[in-house]
Coordinates of C-alpha atoms in Angstrom, one line a residue:
X96 CA -0.1 0.0 0.2
X97 CA 1.3 3.6 -1.2
X98 CA 2.1 6.0 1.8
X99 CA -0.2 8.7 2.4
X100 CA 1.2 11.8 1.3
X101 CA 0.0 14.6 3.5
X102 CA 1.9 17.0 1.5
X103 CA -0.1 16.5 -1.7
X104 CA -3.6 17.1 0.5
X105 CA -2.1 20.5 1.5
X106 CA -0.8 21.4 -1.9
X107 CA -4.5 20.7 -3.2
X108 CA -5.8 22.9 -0.2
X109 CA -4.0 25.6 -1.0
X110 CA -4.5 25.3 -4.8
X111 CA -8.1 25.2 -4.3
X112 CA -8.2 28.4 -1.7
X113 CA -5.8 30.6 -3.7
X114 CA -8.5 30.8 -6.3
X115 CA -10.2 33.0 -4.4
X116 CA -7.4 35.4 -4.0
X117 CA -6.9 34.6 -8.1
X118 CA -10.6 35.1 -9.2
X119 CA -11.2 38.4 -7.0
X120 CA -7.7 40.0 -8.5
X121 CA -9.2 38.9 -12.5
X122 CA -12.0 41.1 -11.6
X123 CA -10.3 44.1 -11.1
X124 CA -6.8 43.4 -12.9
X125 CA -8.1 45.2 -16.5
X126 CA -7.1 41.8 -18.2
X127 CA -10.7 40.5 -19.8
X128 CA -12.1 36.6 -19.8
X129 CA -13.8 37.0 -16.8
X130 CA -17.6 36.7 -16.5
X131 CA -17.6 39.9 -14.5
X132 CA -15.3 43.1 -14.6
X133 CA -15.1 46.0 -12.3
X134 CA -15.9 49.6 -13.6
X135 CA -12.6 51.0 -12.1
X136 CA -9.5 48.6 -12.6
X137 CA -6.5 48.5 -10.5
X138 CA -3.8 47.4 -13.3
X139 CA -0.9 46.6 -10.9
X140 CA -3.4 43.3 -9.7
X141 CA -2.4 41.7 -13.4
X142 CA 1.1 41.2 -11.5
X143 CA 0.0 39.2 -8.9
X144 CA -2.7 37.3 -11.3
X145 CA 0.0 37.3 -14.0
X146 CA 2.4 35.0 -11.3
X147 CA -0.2 32.5 -9.8
X148 CA -1.4 31.8 -13.3
X149 CA 2.0 30.5 -14.6
X150 CA 1.7 27.4 -12.5
X151 CA -1.5 27.6 -10.8
X152 CA -3.5 25.2 -13.1
X153 CA -0.3 23.1 -14.0
X154 CA -0.4 22.5 -10.4
X155 CA -3.9 21.3 -9.9
X156 CA -3.0 18.6 -13.2
X157 CA 0.5 17.7 -11.7
X158 CA -1.8 16.9 -8.3
X159 CA -4.4 14.9 -10.3
X160 CA -1.7 12.8 -11.7
X161 CA -0.7 11.9 -8.6
X162 CA -4.1 11.4 -7.3
X163 CA -4.8 8.9 -10.0
X164 CA -1.8 6.8 -9.7
X165 CA -2.4 6.5 -5.6
X166 CA -6.2 5.8 -6.5
X167 CA -4.8 2.8 -9.1
X168 CA -2.7 1.4 -6.5
X169 CA -5.5 1.2 -4.0
X170 CA -8.6 -0.2 -5.7
X171 CA -7.3 -1.2 -9.3
X172 CA -7.8 0.4 -12.6
X173 CA -11.5 -0.6 -12.9
X174 CA -12.0 1.1 -9.4
X175 CA -9.8 4.0 -10.3
X176 CA -12.1 4.9 -13.1
X177 CA -15.6 4.1 -11.3
X178 CA -14.2 6.9 -8.6
X179 CA -13.4 9.1 -11.3
X180 CA -16.6 8.9 -12.9
X181 CA -18.6 9.6 -9.0
X182 CA -15.7 12.3 -8.5
X183 CA -15.4 14.2 -11.9
X184 CA -18.0 13.8 -14.4
X185 CA -21.3 13.3 -12.1
X186 CA -20.1 16.5 -10.2
X187 CA -19.1 18.2 -13.9
X188 CA -22.8 17.5 -15.3
X189 CA -24.7 18.3 -12.4
X190 CA -23.1 21.7 -11.7
X191 CA -22.9 22.5 -14.9
X192 CA -26.3 22.7 -15.0
X193 CA -26.9 24.3 -12.3
X194 CA -23.6 26.4 -10.7
X195 CA -22.4 27.2 -14.5
X196 CA -26.0 27.9 -15.5
X197 CA -26.2 31.0 -12.4
X198 CA -23.2 31.8 -13.4
X199 CA -23.8 32.4 -17.2
X200 CA -26.6 34.3 -16.5
X201 CA -24.9 37.0 -14.2
X202 CA -22.4 37.1 -17.3
X203 CA -25.1 38.1 -19.6
X204 CA -27.0 40.4 -17.4
X205 CA -23.8 42.6 -17.7
X206 CA -24.0 42.4 -21.3
X207 CA -26.0 45.7 -23.1
X208 CA -28.8 44.7 -25.3
X209 CA -29.1 41.4 -24.1
X210 CA -31.3 41.4 -20.9
X211 CA -33.1 38.3 -20.4
X212 CA -35.1 37.0 -17.6
X213 CA -33.5 34.1 -15.8
X214 CA -36.1 31.9 -17.3
X215 CA -35.6 32.6 -21.2
X216 CA -31.5 32.5 -20.3
X217 CA -32.2 29.0 -18.7
X218 CA -33.8 27.9 -22.1
X219 CA -31.2 29.4 -24.4
X220 CA -28.3 27.8 -21.8
X221 CA -29.5 24.4 -22.5
X222 CA -30.3 24.7 -26.6
X223 CA -27.9 27.3 -27.9
X224 CA -23.9 26.8 -27.8
X225 CA -23.2 30.6 -27.6
X226 CA -25.2 31.0 -24.5
X227 CA -23.8 27.7 -22.6
X228 CA -20.8 27.8 -20.7
X229 CA -19.1 25.4 -18.1
X230 CA -17.0 28.2 -17.1
X231 CA -14.4 26.8 -14.6
X232 CA -15.7 23.2 -14.7
X233 CA -13.8 22.9 -17.7
X234 CA -10.9 21.5 -15.6
X235 CA -13.1 18.5 -14.8
X236 CA -14.3 17.4 -18.1
X237 CA -10.5 18.0 -19.2
X238 CA -9.2 15.7 -16.4
X239 CA -12.0 13.0 -16.9
X240 CA -10.6 13.0 -20.6
X241 CA -7.0 13.1 -19.6
X242 CA -8.1 10.0 -17.3
X243 CA -9.4 8.0 -20.4
X244 CA -7.5 9.1 -23.1
X245 CA -4.1 8.8 -21.1
X246 CA -5.0 5.6 -19.0
X247 CA -3.0 3.0 -21.2
X248 CA -0.3 5.3 -20.9
X249 CA -0.6 5.9 -17.3
X250 CA -0.3 1.6 -17.0
X251 CA 3.2 1.8 -19.0
X252 CA 4.3 4.2 -16.2
X253 CA 2.9 2.0 -13.5
X254 CA 4.6 -1.5 -15.5
X255 CA 8.2 0.4 -15.1
X256 CA 6.9 1.5 -11.1
X257 CA 10.1 2.5 -9.4
X258 CA 12.6 1.8 -12.2
X259 CA 13.6 4.9 -13.0
X260 CA 16.8 6.6 -11.8
X261 CA 18.4 10.4 -11.3
X262 CA 22.0 10.2 -11.2
X263 CA 21.9 14.4 -10.9
X264 CA 19.8 16.6 -9.2
X265 CA 19.7 19.0 -12.3
X266 CA 18.3 16.1 -14.4
X267 CA 15.1 17.3 -13.2
X268 CA 14.9 20.2 -15.3
X269 CA 15.2 17.7 -18.5
X270 CA 11.6 18.0 -19.3
X271 CA 11.9 22.3 -19.8
X272 CA 13.0 22.2 -23.5
X273 CA 10.1 20.3 -24.6
X274 CA 7.5 21.8 -23.0
X275 CA 9.0 25.4 -24.0
X276 CA 8.6 24.2 -27.6
X277 CA 5.1 22.8 -27.0
X278 CA 4.1 26.2 -25.4
X279 CA 5.8 28.2 -28.0
X280 CA 4.7 26.6 -31.1
X281 CA 0.9 25.2 -29.8
X282 CA 0.1 28.8 -28.2
X283 CA 0.0 30.7 -31.8
X284 CA -2.8 28.6 -33.0
X285 CA -4.4 27.9 -29.9
X286 CA -3.9 30.6 -26.8
X287 CA -5.9 29.2 -24.3
X288 CA -9.8 28.9 -25.0
X289 CA -10.9 25.9 -22.9
X290 CA -13.5 24.4 -25.5
X291 CA -11.9 21.1 -25.0
X292 CA -12.4 20.2 -29.0
X293 CA -10.1 23.0 -30.4
X294 CA -7.5 23.8 -27.3
X295 CA -4.3 21.8 -28.5
X296 CA -2.4 24.5 -25.9
X297 CA -4.0 23.6 -23.2
X298 CA -4.7 19.8 -23.9
X299 CA -1.0 19.2 -24.5
X300 CA 0.2 21.6 -21.6
X301 CA -2.0 20.0 -19.2
X302 CA -1.7 16.5 -20.6
X303 CA 2.0 16.6 -19.5
X304 CA 1.7 18.4 -16.5
X305 CA -1.0 15.2 -15.3
X306 CA 1.6 12.8 -16.7
X307 CA 4.5 14.3 -14.6
X308 CA 2.2 14.0 -11.4
X309 CA 1.8 10.1 -12.2
X310 CA 5.2 9.7 -12.6
X311 CA 5.6 11.9 -9.2
X312 CA 3.2 9.3 -7.7
X313 CA 5.3 6.0 -9.4
X314 CA 8.8 6.8 -9.5
X315 CA 10.7 7.9 -6.1
X316 CA 13.5 8.8 -7.5
X317 CA 11.8 12.1 -9.0
X318 CA 10.6 13.0 -5.5
X319 CA 14.1 12.6 -4.3
X320 CA 15.7 14.5 -6.6
X321 CA 13.1 17.4 -5.8
X322 CA 13.8 17.1 -2.4
X323 CA 17.5 18.2 -3.4
X324 CA 16.5 20.8 -5.8
X325 CA 13.6 22.4 -4.5
X326 CA 15.6 25.5 -3.4
X327 CA 17.7 26.5 -6.5
X328 CA 14.4 25.9 -7.8
X329 CA 12.8 28.2 -6.5
X330 CA 15.4 31.1 -7.0
X331 CA 15.0 29.9 -10.7
X332 CA 11.5 30.7 -10.5
X333 CA 11.3 33.6 -8.4
X334 CA 13.8 35.2 -11.2
X335 CA 12.0 33.7 -14.1
X336 CA 9.0 35.3 -13.0
X337 CA 10.2 38.6 -12.6
X338 CA 11.5 38.8 -16.1
X339 CA 8.4 37.2 -17.3
X340 CA 6.0 39.5 -15.9
X341 CA 8.0 42.9 -16.1
X342 CA 8.3 42.0 -19.9
X343 CA 4.9 40.6 -20.8
X344 CA 2.5 43.3 -20.2
X345 CA 3.6 45.8 -22.8
X346 CA 1.3 47.0 -25.4
X347 CA 3.9 48.3 -27.4
X348 CA 5.4 45.5 -28.0
X349 CA 4.0 43.3 -31.2
X350 CA 2.1 40.0 -30.3
X351 CA 4.5 37.7 -31.4
X352 CA 7.6 39.2 -29.5
X353 CA 5.5 39.3 -26.3
X354 CA 4.3 35.5 -27.1
X355 CA 7.8 34.4 -27.3
X356 CA 9.0 36.5 -24.5
X357 CA 6.2 34.9 -22.5
X358 CA 6.8 31.2 -23.4
X359 CA 10.5 31.6 -23.0
X360 CA 10.5 32.6 -19.6
X361 CA 7.0 32.0 -18.5
X362 CA 7.6 28.1 -19.0
X363 CA 10.9 28.3 -17.2
X364 CA 9.3 30.1 -14.1
X365 CA 6.0 28.0 -14.2
X366 CA 8.3 24.6 -14.2
X367 CA 10.5 25.6 -11.5
X368 CA 8.4 27.1 -9.0
X369 CA 6.0 23.6 -9.4
X370 CA 9.5 21.8 -8.6
X371 CA 9.8 24.3 -5.5
X372 CA 6.5 23.9 -4.3
X373 CA 6.4 20.2 -4.2
X374 CA 10.0 20.3 -2.3
X375 CA 8.9 22.5 -0.2
X376 CA 5.5 20.7 1.2
X377 CA 7.7 17.5 1.4
X378 CA 9.8 19.1 3.6
X379 CA 7.5 21.2 5.5
X380 CA 4.0 20.0 5.5
X381 CA 3.7 16.1 5.7
X382 CA 1.8 15.9 8.4
X383 CA -2.0 15.7 9.3
X384 CA -4.2 17.1 12.0
X385 CA -8.5 17.6 12.0
X386 CA -8.0 20.9 9.9
X387 CA -6.7 18.9 7.3
X388 CA -9.6 16.1 6.9
X389 CA -12.1 18.9 6.2
X390 CA -10.3 21.2 4.1
X391 CA -9.2 18.2 1.8
X392 CA -12.9 16.8 1.9
X393 CA -14.0 20.3 1.0
X394 CA -11.6 21.3 -1.9
X395 CA -13.7 19.6 -4.7
X396 CA -17.0 22.0 -3.5
X397 CA -15.2 24.8 -2.5
X398 CA -13.5 24.6 -6.1
X399 CA -17.2 24.3 -7.9
X400 CA -18.7 26.8 -5.7
X401 CA -16.0 29.7 -5.5
X402 CA -16.9 31.0 -9.1
X403 CA -20.5 31.4 -8.3
X404 CA -19.7 33.3 -5.1
X405 CA -17.7 35.6 -6.7
X406 CA -19.7 36.3 -9.8
X407 CA -22.7 36.8 -7.4
X408 CA -21.6 39.0 -5.0
X409 CA -19.3 40.4 -7.0
X410 CA -21.9 41.6 -9.7
X411 CA -23.5 44.0 -6.8
X412 CA -20.3 45.3 -4.7
X413 CA -18.0 46.2 -7.6
X414 CA -21.1 48.9 -8.3
X415 CA -20.6 50.2 -4.8
X416 CA -19.7 53.5 -4.0
X417 CA -16.7 53.0 -1.8
X418 CA -13.0 52.9 -2.5
X419 CA -11.5 50.2 -5.2
X420 CA -9.6 48.5 -2.3
X421 CA -12.4 48.4 0.0
X422 CA -14.4 46.4 -3.0
X423 CA -11.3 44.3 -3.5
X424 CA -11.3 43.4 0.5
X425 CA -15.0 43.2 0.4
X426 CA -15.6 40.9 -2.1
X427 CA -12.7 38.7 -1.2
X428 CA -14.3 38.1 2.3
X429 CA -18.1 38.1 0.8
X430 CA -17.1 35.4 -1.8
X431 CA -15.2 33.2 1.0
X432 CA -17.7 33.5 3.5
X433 CA -20.9 32.9 1.3
X434 CA -18.9 29.7 -0.3
X435 CA -18.1 28.1 3.1
X436 CA -21.8 28.9 4.6
X437 CA -22.7 26.9 1.5
X438 CA -20.5 24.2 1.9
X439 CA -20.5 23.7 5.6
X440 CA -24.6 23.7 6.3
X441 CA -25.8 22.3 3.0
X442 CA -23.3 20.2 0.4
X443 CA -21.5 18.4 3.2
X444 CA -24.9 17.8 5.1
X445 CA -27.1 16.3 2.6
X446 CA -26.4 12.8 0.7
X447 CA -27.6 14.1 -3.0
X448 CA -25.6 17.3 -2.2
X449 CA -22.4 15.4 -1.5
X450 CA -23.1 13.3 -4.2
X451 CA -23.4 16.0 -7.0
X452 CA -20.3 17.9 -5.6
X453 CA -18.0 14.7 -6.2
X454 CA -18.1 14.0 -2.1
X455 CA -18.2 10.6 -0.7

């Protein structure tokens, strides 16, 4: 039986709850592609959201890969697939039809000339692709697709479990050139719209992250190399992040220059920060307590609920006649509190809702 890695649990909790900071920042940072936006922006927030963006979603997929390996060890392939059906596909379908429906409605309410009643919007949501959205739950359908698509490869990884050796800790950086080529080439045509069928940039990059997480679970030599290298990786990641963010947000540069610049330094930054987080967590967070159990169980429901909490409360808060910094803090507090109230008093207490949100 595989040893429980509590540090992986803490990283999953960290990544989930960091979403509040990231998505509240997106409301105010002036960069598009979020369901709501403040009428007055704080452009400097783009450096915070940009930094988190470098490594945040890859971290989710790395952790998912590790968890899939642990599930296969514990339950076998068929048992792991049944678990993924219960924990991923059912919540995706149920919550897209409910939570994402509400998010999409609030997004449409803000569009001039498209004022619909909720009933009319609901009909269009289920009958027209231009009104449908799976919002942030794209992560779940990508994860389920990767699990099915790459299962033969994962089984081959498991067949060679424990046989992979790393002589020098710096060999942990070997994947960077391949990731750089993948990002630099694919992102030219597929910059990042998560529609699954025409999103090869995200598809391949996040597939690689999930495969890396799976290998981390079945090849202890990789974790040992990370233990030796994570501090150096943290320094490289910090330097590469500063260079990336200082140069990318320059509108006077041609798009292709910014593209090459971002995926040169950004890929290095994202990868090395992941190595640093994995090493730091294994060194300092491999412990358990009562809080860990509560937070780990809450991770998926909070992931599903947080976006609706930010969009619904934010739709009213961003138009308040108070200072923008006060609105940021208020939205952060309101979204966290409302999410946790719904989770604690409703989702975790009723069997039907637990099933709907992927809980045991």
